[in-house]
Tab-separated table of C-alpha atoms in Angstrom:
chain	number	residue	atom	x	y	z
A	1	MET	CA	17.240	-16.315	16.908
A	2	THR	CA	14.227	-17.109	14.656
A	3	ALA	CA	16.236	-19.190	12.170
A	4	ASP	CA	14.858	-22.500	13.413
A	5	SER	CA	11.313	-21.833	12.139
A	6	GLY	CA	12.148	-23.477	8.808
A	7	GLY	CA	14.632	-26.297	8.596
A	8	GLU	CA	15.446	-26.292	4.896
A	9	SER	CA	16.882	-22.844	4.294
A	10	GLY	CA	17.801	-20.463	7.087
A	11	GLY	CA	17.781	-17.429	4.748
A	12	GLU	CA	14.164	-18.001	3.830
A	13	SER	CA	13.062	-18.291	7.439
A	14	ALA	CA	14.636	-14.928	8.224
A	15	VAL	CA	12.784	-13.429	5.264
A	16	ASP	CA	9.544	-15.116	6.355
A	17	GLY	CA	9.936	-13.617	9.807
A	18	ALA	CA	10.550	-10.192	8.294
A	19	GLU	CA	7.459	-10.527	6.114
A	20	GLU	CA	5.331	-11.428	9.136
A	21	HIS	CA	6.712	-8.448	11.019
A	22	ASP	CA	6.237	-6.057	8.077
A	23	THR	CA	2.583	-6.958	7.445
A	24	GLY	CA	1.247	-4.448	9.944
A	25	SER	CA	3.776	-1.795	9.015
A	26	VAL	CA	2.896	-2.091	5.315
A	27	LEU	CA	-0.792	-1.542	6.043
A	28	ARG	CA	0.046	1.333	8.423
A	29	ALA	CA	2.232	2.972	5.765
A	30	LEU	CA	-0.564	2.671	3.216
A	31	GLU	CA	-3.096	4.109	5.658
A	32	GLN	CA	-0.795	7.009	6.546
A	33	ALA	CA	-0.415	7.719	2.827
A	34	GLY	CA	-4.180	8.010	2.482
A	35	PHE	CA	-5.189	4.574	1.254
A	36	PRO	CA	-8.599	3.508	2.609
A	37	VAL	CA	-7.133	0.421	4.290
A	38	ARG	CA	-10.105	0.003	6.643
A	39	ALA	CA	-12.425	-0.225	3.639
A	40	PHE	CA	-10.338	-2.971	1.983
A	41	THR	CA	-11.706	-6.492	1.925
A	42	GLY	CA	-9.731	-9.169	3.723
A	43	GLU	CA	-8.397	-10.370	0.401
A	44	GLN	CA	-7.260	-6.871	-0.564
A	45	ARG	CA	-5.550	-6.433	2.810
A	46	ALA	CA	-3.751	-9.740	2.299
A	47	VAL	CA	-2.482	-8.653	-1.119
A	48	PHE	CA	-1.282	-5.284	0.156
A	49	ALA	CA	0.204	-6.809	3.320
A	50	GLY	CA	2.294	-9.119	1.137
A	51	LEU	CA	3.979	-6.285	-0.755
A	52	THR	CA	7.744	-6.293	-0.888
A	53	PRO	CA	9.522	-3.145	0.295
A	54	GLN	CA	10.163	-2.240	-3.350
A	55	GLU	CA	6.494	-2.681	-4.279
A	56	LEU	CA	5.407	-0.588	-1.305
A	57	ALA	CA	7.851	2.168	-2.254
A	58	LEU	CA	6.525	2.135	-5.831
A	59	ILE	CA	2.878	2.344	-4.764
A	60	LEU	CA	3.604	5.145	-2.306
A	61	ASP	CA	5.544	7.032	-4.982
A	62	LEU	CA	2.717	6.640	-7.494
A	63	LYS	CA	0.175	7.832	-4.909
A	64	THR	CA	2.312	10.896	-4.185
A	65	ARG	CA	2.491	11.721	-7.892
A	66	LEU	CA	-1.244	11.200	-8.390
A	67	ASP	CA	-2.045	13.294	-5.329
A	68	ALA	CA	0.105	16.085	-6.768
A	69	VAL	CA	-2.144	16.343	-9.838
A	70	GLU	CA	-5.413	15.423	-8.124
A	71	PRO	CA	-6.500	18.920	-7.030
A	72	GLU	CA	-6.784	20.030	-10.652
A	73	VAL	CA	-8.753	16.965	-11.678
A	74	GLN	CA	-10.868	17.048	-8.527
A	75	ALA	CA	-11.644	20.748	-9.043
A	76	HIS	CA	-13.222	19.923	-12.400
A	77	THR	CA	-15.565	17.414	-10.779
A	78	VAL	CA	-16.520	19.828	-8.009
A	79	VAL	CA	-17.060	22.816	-10.301
A	80	ALA	CA	-18.765	20.937	-13.113
A	81	GLY	CA	-20.525	18.473	-10.875
A	82	ALA	CA	-18.724	15.730	-12.779
A	83	ALA	CA	-21.020	16.425	-15.721
A	84	LEU	CA	-18.182	17.146	-18.113
A	85	PHE	CA	-15.513	14.793	-16.872
């Protein structure tokens, strides 16, 4: 199928093809999770687009955990006008 894109190691070419295919889905997953992907610079998009599935899962998990505690922290900034925090 796409194995002939790299002659030296067929396994790597399959991975390369998967990475190319996952670039858009990684950025979509980040955007759906609330990351401001459209505000990222091109360089930032490139870094995020190159995440492995494990790295993406970790970042999404961390965002979920941070979002779970954010309302309390955010309430302090709204109530106190960020003067105290």
